[in-house]
């Protein structure tokens, strides 16, 4: 049952032979899609690329130095926000457009960071559980959810 009280049907089923299968497994071989984690290096690469792209954008839009722009992107996306760099503080004719574009960049960036942190957290937890099973600290489970 879901938290809302509706019945939830799982996609994974057991074959007659006893193995677990799913309709979307053809591209994954014999491994379920949930067991294939996103590599940590890919998450780190995406986050660094997004910060560097934002640094180039803000260096051009706000006429800041590149390192100042990268600092602003990192501090703002990690929600630290010291306030020492603020976009559209200079007198501009199109400051509303600048604020709107900055807001979109930050909205998608914070979502990207949250997703990346969640994926890295799941990978670290899976690795710790694997080590704990090998050491005998945790029991072997038939199916992890």
Short mmCIF file of N, CA and C in Angstrom, two decimals:
data_model
loop_
_atom_site.label_atom_id
_atom_site.label_comp_id
_atom_site.label_asym_id
_atom_site.label_seq_id
_atom_site.Cartn_x
_atom_site.Cartn_y
_atom_site.Cartn_z
N UNK A 1 0.84 -1.18 0.00
CA UNK A 1 0.00 0.00 0.00
C UNK A 1 0.88 1.24 0.00
N UNK A 2 0.42 2.23 -0.68
CA UNK A 2 1.14 3.50 -0.71
C UNK A 2 0.75 4.31 0.52
N UNK A 3 1.48 5.38 0.81
CA UNK A 3 1.11 6.22 1.95
C UNK A 3 -0.29 6.80 1.82
N UNK A 4 -0.79 6.93 0.59
CA UNK A 4 -2.12 7.49 0.38
C UNK A 4 -3.21 6.42 0.53
N UNK A 5 -2.81 5.16 0.69
CA UNK A 5 -3.78 4.09 0.87
C UNK A 5 -4.13 3.35 -0.39
N UNK A 6 -3.50 3.68 -1.51
CA UNK A 6 -3.77 3.00 -2.76
C UNK A 6 -2.87 1.78 -2.89
N UNK A 7 -3.38 0.76 -3.55
CA UNK A 7 -2.57 -0.43 -3.77
C UNK A 7 -1.47 -0.12 -4.77
N UNK A 8 -0.27 -0.56 -4.47
CA UNK A 8 0.87 -0.34 -5.36
C UNK A 8 1.32 -1.68 -5.89
N UNK A 9 1.36 -1.80 -7.22
CA UNK A 9 1.82 -3.04 -7.83
C UNK A 9 3.26 -2.86 -8.26
N UNK A 10 4.10 -3.74 -7.81
CA UNK A 10 5.51 -3.64 -8.16
C UNK A 10 5.73 -4.14 -9.57
N UNK A 11 6.73 -3.57 -10.25
CA UNK A 11 7.04 -3.95 -11.61
C UNK A 11 7.79 -5.27 -11.67
N UNK A 12 8.52 -5.58 -10.63
CA UNK A 12 9.33 -6.80 -10.62
C UNK A 12 8.45 -7.99 -10.31
N UNK A 13 8.65 -9.07 -11.04
CA UNK A 13 7.88 -10.29 -10.82
C UNK A 13 8.83 -11.48 -10.84
N UNK A 14 8.36 -12.62 -10.39
CA UNK A 14 9.18 -13.82 -10.42
C UNK A 14 8.76 -14.70 -11.59
N UNK A 15 9.75 -15.20 -12.32
CA UNK A 15 9.48 -16.14 -13.41
C UNK A 15 9.16 -17.50 -12.82
N UNK A 16 8.78 -18.40 -13.70
CA UNK A 16 8.50 -19.75 -13.23
C UNK A 16 9.75 -20.41 -12.68
N UNK A 17 10.91 -20.05 -13.22
CA UNK A 17 12.17 -20.61 -12.77
C UNK A 17 12.63 -20.03 -11.44
N UNK A 18 11.95 -19.02 -10.94
CA UNK A 18 12.30 -18.45 -9.66
C UNK A 18 13.15 -17.20 -9.72
N UNK A 19 13.55 -16.78 -10.93
CA UNK A 19 14.37 -15.57 -11.00
C UNK A 19 13.49 -14.35 -11.18
N UNK A 20 14.01 -13.24 -10.77
CA UNK A 20 13.30 -11.98 -10.84
C UNK A 20 13.43 -11.40 -12.24
N UNK A 21 12.33 -10.91 -12.81
CA UNK A 21 12.43 -10.28 -14.11
C UNK A 21 11.55 -9.05 -14.18
N UNK A 22 11.84 -8.21 -15.15
CA UNK A 22 11.10 -6.99 -15.38
C UNK A 22 10.99 -6.80 -16.89
N UNK A 23 9.97 -6.12 -17.33
CA UNK A 23 9.76 -5.93 -18.76
C UNK A 23 10.86 -5.09 -19.41
N UNK A 24 11.53 -4.23 -18.67
CA UNK A 24 12.52 -3.32 -19.24
C UNK A 24 13.95 -3.83 -19.08
N UNK A 25 14.15 -5.09 -18.87
CA UNK A 25 15.49 -5.59 -18.59
C UNK A 25 16.31 -5.89 -19.83
N UNK A 26 15.72 -5.84 -21.04
CA UNK A 26 16.48 -6.27 -22.21
C UNK A 26 17.79 -5.50 -22.36
N UNK A 27 17.80 -4.20 -22.08
CA UNK A 27 19.03 -3.44 -22.24
C UNK A 27 19.98 -3.60 -21.07
N UNK A 28 19.53 -4.20 -20.00
CA UNK A 28 20.37 -4.35 -18.81
C UNK A 28 20.92 -5.76 -18.65
N UNK A 29 20.53 -6.67 -19.52
CA UNK A 29 21.00 -8.03 -19.37
C UNK A 29 20.21 -8.73 -18.28
N UNK A 30 20.90 -9.43 -17.39
CA UNK A 30 20.22 -10.18 -16.35
C UNK A 30 20.16 -9.41 -15.03
N UNK A 31 20.52 -8.15 -15.04
CA UNK A 31 20.55 -7.36 -13.82
C UNK A 31 19.39 -6.37 -13.80
N UNK A 32 18.67 -6.27 -12.69
CA UNK A 32 17.55 -5.33 -12.65
C UNK A 32 18.03 -3.88 -12.75
N UNK A 33 17.20 -2.99 -13.32
CA UNK A 33 17.62 -1.60 -13.48
C UNK A 33 17.96 -0.91 -12.17
N UNK A 34 17.32 -1.26 -11.08
CA UNK A 34 17.61 -0.63 -9.80
C UNK A 34 19.01 -0.96 -9.29
N UNK A 35 19.57 -2.06 -9.74
CA UNK A 35 20.88 -2.47 -9.25
C UNK A 35 22.02 -1.79 -9.98
N UNK A 36 21.71 -1.02 -11.00
CA UNK A 36 22.74 -0.31 -11.74
C UNK A 36 22.79 1.14 -11.28
N UNK A 37 23.71 1.45 -10.39
CA UNK A 37 23.76 2.82 -9.85
C UNK A 37 24.39 3.80 -10.84
N UNK A 38 24.08 5.06 -10.65
CA UNK A 38 24.71 6.12 -11.42
C UNK A 38 26.12 6.30 -10.86
N UNK A 39 27.13 6.31 -11.71
CA UNK A 39 28.50 6.46 -11.20
C UNK A 39 28.68 7.79 -10.48
N UNK A 40 29.46 7.76 -9.41
CA UNK A 40 29.71 8.97 -8.63
C UNK A 40 30.46 9.99 -9.48
N UNK A 41 31.37 9.54 -10.32
CA UNK A 41 32.14 10.47 -11.15
C UNK A 41 31.23 11.25 -12.09
N UNK A 42 30.14 10.64 -12.55
CA UNK A 42 29.21 11.34 -13.43
C UNK A 42 28.49 12.46 -12.68
N UNK A 43 28.08 12.19 -11.45
CA UNK A 43 27.43 13.22 -10.63
C UNK A 43 28.38 14.38 -10.36
N UNK A 44 29.61 14.06 -10.01
CA UNK A 44 30.60 15.12 -9.74
C UNK A 44 30.88 15.91 -11.01
N UNK A 45 30.99 15.23 -12.13
CA UNK A 45 31.23 15.90 -13.40
C UNK A 45 30.09 16.85 -13.76
N UNK A 46 28.85 16.41 -13.58
CA UNK A 46 27.70 17.26 -13.88
C UNK A 46 27.66 18.50 -13.01
N UNK A 47 27.92 18.33 -11.72
CA UNK A 47 27.88 19.47 -10.80
C UNK A 47 28.99 20.47 -11.13
N UNK A 48 30.20 19.98 -11.35
CA UNK A 48 31.32 20.87 -11.68
C UNK A 48 31.08 21.57 -13.02
N UNK A 49 30.55 20.84 -13.99
CA UNK A 49 30.25 21.44 -15.29
C UNK A 49 29.19 22.53 -15.16
N UNK A 50 28.18 22.28 -14.34
CA UNK A 50 27.12 23.27 -14.16
C UNK A 50 27.66 24.53 -13.48
N UNK A 51 28.54 24.36 -12.52
CA UNK A 51 29.13 25.52 -11.84
C UNK A 51 30.03 26.29 -12.80
N UNK A 52 30.83 25.60 -13.60
CA UNK A 52 31.70 26.27 -14.56
C UNK A 52 30.88 27.00 -15.62
N UNK A 53 29.82 26.37 -16.11
CA UNK A 53 28.96 27.02 -17.10
C UNK A 53 28.32 28.28 -16.50
N UNK A 54 27.86 28.18 -15.26
CA UNK A 54 27.30 29.34 -14.59
C UNK A 54 28.33 30.43 -14.37
N UNK A 55 29.55 30.04 -14.09
CA UNK A 55 30.62 31.02 -13.90
C UNK A 55 30.88 31.79 -15.19
N UNK A 56 30.87 31.10 -16.33
CA UNK A 56 31.03 31.79 -17.60
C UNK A 56 29.87 32.75 -17.86
N UNK A 57 28.64 32.28 -17.56
CA UNK A 57 27.47 33.12 -17.78
C UNK A 57 27.50 34.38 -16.91
N UNK A 58 27.77 34.21 -15.63
CA UNK A 58 27.77 35.36 -14.73
C UNK A 58 28.95 36.28 -14.98
N UNK A 59 30.06 35.74 -15.42
CA UNK A 59 31.19 36.59 -15.77
C UNK A 59 30.83 37.50 -16.94
N UNK A 60 30.05 36.98 -17.84
CA UNK A 60 29.63 37.79 -19.00
C UNK A 60 28.48 38.74 -18.64
N UNK A 61 27.45 38.22 -17.94
CA UNK A 61 26.28 39.04 -17.60
C UNK A 61 26.62 40.17 -16.64
N UNK A 62 27.34 39.83 -15.59
CA UNK A 62 27.58 40.79 -14.51
C UNK A 62 28.93 41.48 -14.59
N UNK A 63 29.74 41.07 -15.57
CA UNK A 63 31.09 41.62 -15.74
C UNK A 63 31.94 41.42 -14.49
N UNK A 64 31.81 40.21 -13.91
CA UNK A 64 32.64 39.81 -12.78
C UNK A 64 33.84 39.04 -13.32
N UNK A 65 34.84 38.88 -12.49
CA UNK A 65 35.95 37.99 -12.82
C UNK A 65 35.42 36.55 -12.82
N UNK A 66 36.13 35.67 -13.56
CA UNK A 66 35.66 34.27 -13.64
C UNK A 66 35.65 33.60 -12.27
N UNK A 67 36.69 33.79 -11.47
CA UNK A 67 36.74 33.14 -10.15
C UNK A 67 35.66 33.70 -9.21
N UNK A 68 35.37 34.99 -9.34
CA UNK A 68 34.27 35.56 -8.54
C UNK A 68 32.94 34.95 -8.95
N UNK A 69 32.76 34.75 -10.24
CA UNK A 69 31.52 34.13 -10.73
C UNK A 69 31.41 32.68 -10.27
N UNK A 70 32.52 31.95 -10.34
CA UNK A 70 32.51 30.55 -9.88
C UNK A 70 32.23 30.49 -8.38
N UNK A 71 32.81 31.40 -7.64
CA UNK A 71 32.56 31.49 -6.19
C UNK A 71 31.08 31.77 -5.92
N UNK A 72 30.50 32.73 -6.66
CA UNK A 72 29.09 33.05 -6.50
C UNK A 72 28.22 31.83 -6.79
N UNK A 73 28.51 31.13 -7.89
CA UNK A 73 27.71 29.95 -8.26
C UNK A 73 27.80 28.86 -7.19
N UNK A 74 28.99 28.58 -6.71
CA UNK A 74 29.16 27.54 -5.70
C UNK A 74 28.46 27.92 -4.40
N UNK A 75 28.69 29.14 -3.93
CA UNK A 75 28.12 29.58 -2.66
C UNK A 75 26.59 29.63 -2.74
N UNK A 76 26.06 30.06 -3.87
CA UNK A 76 24.61 30.18 -4.01
C UNK A 76 23.96 28.81 -4.20
N UNK A 77 24.55 27.95 -5.03
CA UNK A 77 23.96 26.64 -5.27
C UNK A 77 24.01 25.74 -4.04
N UNK A 78 25.00 25.91 -3.21
CA UNK A 78 25.05 25.12 -1.98
C UNK A 78 24.23 25.75 -0.86
N UNK A 79 23.52 26.81 -1.19
CA UNK A 79 22.61 27.55 -0.29
C UNK A 79 23.33 28.13 0.92
N UNK A 80 24.62 28.42 0.80
CA UNK A 80 25.33 29.11 1.87
C UNK A 80 24.97 30.59 1.81
N UNK A 81 25.16 31.18 0.64
CA UNK A 81 24.71 32.53 0.36
C UNK A 81 25.22 33.61 1.30
N UNK A 82 26.48 33.97 1.19
CA UNK A 82 27.03 35.02 2.05
C UNK A 82 26.49 36.40 1.70
N UNK A 83 26.13 36.63 0.45
CA UNK A 83 25.59 37.92 0.04
C UNK A 83 26.63 38.92 -0.38
N UNK A 84 27.89 38.51 -0.51
CA UNK A 84 28.91 39.46 -0.93
C UNK A 84 28.87 39.71 -2.44
N UNK A 85 28.31 38.79 -3.21
CA UNK A 85 28.06 39.00 -4.63
C UNK A 85 26.57 38.85 -4.86
N UNK A 86 25.98 39.86 -5.47
CA UNK A 86 24.54 39.86 -5.74
C UNK A 86 24.36 40.23 -7.21
N UNK A 87 23.63 39.42 -7.97
CA UNK A 87 23.45 39.75 -9.39
C UNK A 87 22.54 40.97 -9.57
N UNK A 88 22.75 41.68 -10.66
CA UNK A 88 21.94 42.84 -11.07
C UNK A 88 21.97 43.97 -10.06
N UNK A 89 23.10 44.15 -9.34
CA UNK A 89 23.18 45.27 -8.41
C UNK A 89 23.56 46.57 -9.11
N UNK A 90 24.25 46.47 -10.24
CA UNK A 90 24.59 47.67 -11.01
C UNK A 90 23.35 48.18 -11.73
N UNK A 91 23.39 49.43 -12.12
CA UNK A 91 22.26 50.00 -12.85
C UNK A 91 22.28 49.42 -14.26
N UNK A 92 21.20 48.71 -14.58
CA UNK A 92 21.08 48.09 -15.88
C UNK A 92 19.71 48.39 -16.46
N UNK A 93 19.63 48.40 -17.76
CA UNK A 93 18.34 48.61 -18.40
C UNK A 93 17.48 47.36 -18.32
N UNK A 94 18.09 46.19 -18.34
CA UNK A 94 17.33 44.94 -18.34
C UNK A 94 17.63 44.11 -17.09
N UNK A 95 17.56 44.70 -15.94
CA UNK A 95 17.87 43.97 -14.71
C UNK A 95 16.81 42.92 -14.39
N UNK A 96 15.57 43.13 -14.84
CA UNK A 96 14.51 42.13 -14.59
C UNK A 96 14.81 40.84 -15.34
N UNK A 97 15.31 40.96 -16.56
CA UNK A 97 15.67 39.77 -17.34
C UNK A 97 16.84 39.06 -16.69
N UNK A 98 17.80 39.82 -16.20
CA UNK A 98 18.96 39.25 -15.54
C UNK A 98 18.56 38.48 -14.28
N UNK A 99 17.67 39.06 -13.49
CA UNK A 99 17.19 38.38 -12.27
C UNK A 99 16.41 37.12 -12.64
N UNK A 100 15.59 37.18 -13.68
CA UNK A 100 14.80 36.02 -14.09
C UNK A 100 15.72 34.88 -14.56
N UNK A 101 16.72 35.20 -15.37
CA UNK A 101 17.66 34.17 -15.84
C UNK A 101 18.49 33.60 -14.70
N UNK A 102 18.89 34.47 -13.78
CA UNK A 102 19.64 34.01 -12.60
C UNK A 102 18.78 33.07 -11.76
N UNK A 103 17.51 33.41 -11.60
CA UNK A 103 16.61 32.57 -10.82
C UNK A 103 16.42 31.21 -11.47
N UNK A 104 16.29 31.18 -12.79
CA UNK A 104 16.17 29.89 -13.49
C UNK A 104 17.43 29.05 -13.34
N UNK A 105 18.58 29.70 -13.50
CA UNK A 105 19.84 28.98 -13.33
C UNK A 105 19.92 28.37 -11.92
N UNK A 106 19.58 29.15 -10.92
CA UNK A 106 19.67 28.67 -9.54
C UNK A 106 18.63 27.61 -9.24
N UNK A 107 17.44 27.75 -9.78
CA UNK A 107 16.38 26.75 -9.56
C UNK A 107 16.81 25.38 -10.08
N UNK A 108 17.27 25.34 -11.33
CA UNK A 108 17.71 24.07 -11.90
C UNK A 108 19.00 23.57 -11.24
N UNK A 109 19.86 24.49 -10.85
CA UNK A 109 21.12 24.09 -10.21
C UNK A 109 20.91 23.47 -8.84
N UNK A 110 20.03 24.05 -8.05
CA UNK A 110 19.76 23.47 -6.73
C UNK A 110 19.11 22.10 -6.87
N UNK A 111 18.23 21.95 -7.86
CA UNK A 111 17.62 20.63 -8.11
C UNK A 111 18.69 19.63 -8.55
N UNK A 112 19.62 20.06 -9.41
CA UNK A 112 20.71 19.17 -9.86
C UNK A 112 21.59 18.75 -8.70
N UNK A 113 21.93 19.69 -7.82
CA UNK A 113 22.76 19.36 -6.66
C UNK A 113 22.04 18.40 -5.73
N UNK A 114 20.76 18.63 -5.48
CA UNK A 114 20.01 17.74 -4.60
C UNK A 114 19.94 16.33 -5.19
N UNK A 115 19.69 16.24 -6.49
CA UNK A 115 19.64 14.93 -7.14
C UNK A 115 20.99 14.24 -7.08
N UNK A 116 22.05 14.98 -7.34
CA UNK A 116 23.39 14.39 -7.32
C UNK A 116 23.77 13.92 -5.93
N UNK A 117 23.48 14.73 -4.92
CA UNK A 117 23.77 14.31 -3.54
C UNK A 117 22.98 13.06 -3.17
N UNK A 118 21.73 12.98 -3.62
CA UNK A 118 20.92 11.81 -3.32
C UNK A 118 21.49 10.56 -3.99
N UNK A 119 21.89 10.68 -5.25
CA UNK A 119 22.45 9.53 -5.97
C UNK A 119 23.77 9.08 -5.35
N UNK A 120 24.61 10.02 -4.96
CA UNK A 120 25.88 9.67 -4.32
C UNK A 120 25.61 9.03 -2.96
N UNK A 121 24.63 9.53 -2.23
CA UNK A 121 24.28 8.95 -0.93
C UNK A 121 23.82 7.50 -1.09
N UNK A 122 22.97 7.24 -2.09
CA UNK A 122 22.51 5.87 -2.33
C UNK A 122 23.67 4.95 -2.68
N UNK A 123 24.60 5.43 -3.48
CA UNK A 123 25.75 4.61 -3.87
C UNK A 123 26.64 4.31 -2.66
N UNK A 124 26.88 5.31 -1.82
CA UNK A 124 27.70 5.10 -0.63
C UNK A 124 27.02 4.12 0.32
N UNK A 125 25.72 4.26 0.51
CA UNK A 125 24.99 3.35 1.38
C UNK A 125 25.06 1.92 0.84
N UNK A 126 24.89 1.76 -0.48
CA UNK A 126 24.98 0.42 -1.07
C UNK A 126 26.37 -0.18 -0.87
N UNK A 127 27.41 0.64 -1.03
CA UNK A 127 28.78 0.14 -0.83
C UNK A 127 29.04 -0.24 0.62
N UNK A 128 28.55 0.57 1.55
CA UNK A 128 28.72 0.26 2.98
C UNK A 128 27.97 -1.02 3.34
N UNK A 129 26.76 -1.19 2.81
CA UNK A 129 26.00 -2.42 3.07
C UNK A 129 26.71 -3.63 2.50
N UNK A 130 27.30 -3.47 1.31
CA UNK A 130 28.02 -4.58 0.69
C UNK A 130 29.21 -5.00 1.55
N UNK A 131 29.96 -4.03 2.04
CA UNK A 131 31.10 -4.33 2.91
C UNK A 131 30.62 -4.97 4.21
N UNK A 132 29.53 -4.45 4.77
CA UNK A 132 28.99 -5.00 6.02
C UNK A 132 28.52 -6.43 5.83
N UNK A 133 27.94 -6.76 4.66
CA UNK A 133 27.52 -8.14 4.39
C UNK A 133 28.73 -9.07 4.28
N UNK A 134 29.79 -8.56 3.60
CA UNK A 134 31.00 -9.39 3.46
C UNK A 134 31.66 -9.65 4.81
N UNK A 135 31.58 -8.68 5.71
CA UNK A 135 32.16 -8.86 7.04
C UNK A 135 31.26 -9.64 7.99
N UNK A 136 30.01 -9.87 7.57
CA UNK A 136 29.08 -10.61 8.40
C UNK A 136 28.33 -9.75 9.40
N UNK A 137 28.41 -8.45 9.28
CA UNK A 137 27.70 -7.56 10.19
C UNK A 137 26.22 -7.53 9.86
N UNK A 138 25.88 -7.56 8.57
CA UNK A 138 24.50 -7.60 8.12
C UNK A 138 24.18 -8.96 7.53
N UNK A 139 22.92 -9.38 7.68
CA UNK A 139 22.49 -10.63 7.07
C UNK A 139 22.25 -10.39 5.57
N UNK A 140 22.39 -11.47 4.81
CA UNK A 140 22.07 -11.40 3.38
C UNK A 140 20.57 -11.26 3.26
N UNK A 141 20.13 -10.29 2.46
CA UNK A 141 18.71 -10.10 2.20
C UNK A 141 18.41 -10.63 0.81
N UNK A 142 17.20 -11.19 0.65
CA UNK A 142 16.85 -11.74 -0.66
C UNK A 142 16.67 -10.62 -1.69
N UNK A 143 15.89 -9.59 -1.35
CA UNK A 143 15.63 -8.48 -2.27
C UNK A 143 15.77 -7.18 -1.49
N UNK A 144 16.66 -6.28 -1.97
CA UNK A 144 16.77 -4.95 -1.35
C UNK A 144 15.78 -4.02 -2.00
N UNK A 145 15.10 -3.22 -1.20
CA UNK A 145 14.17 -2.20 -1.74
C UNK A 145 14.81 -0.87 -1.74
#
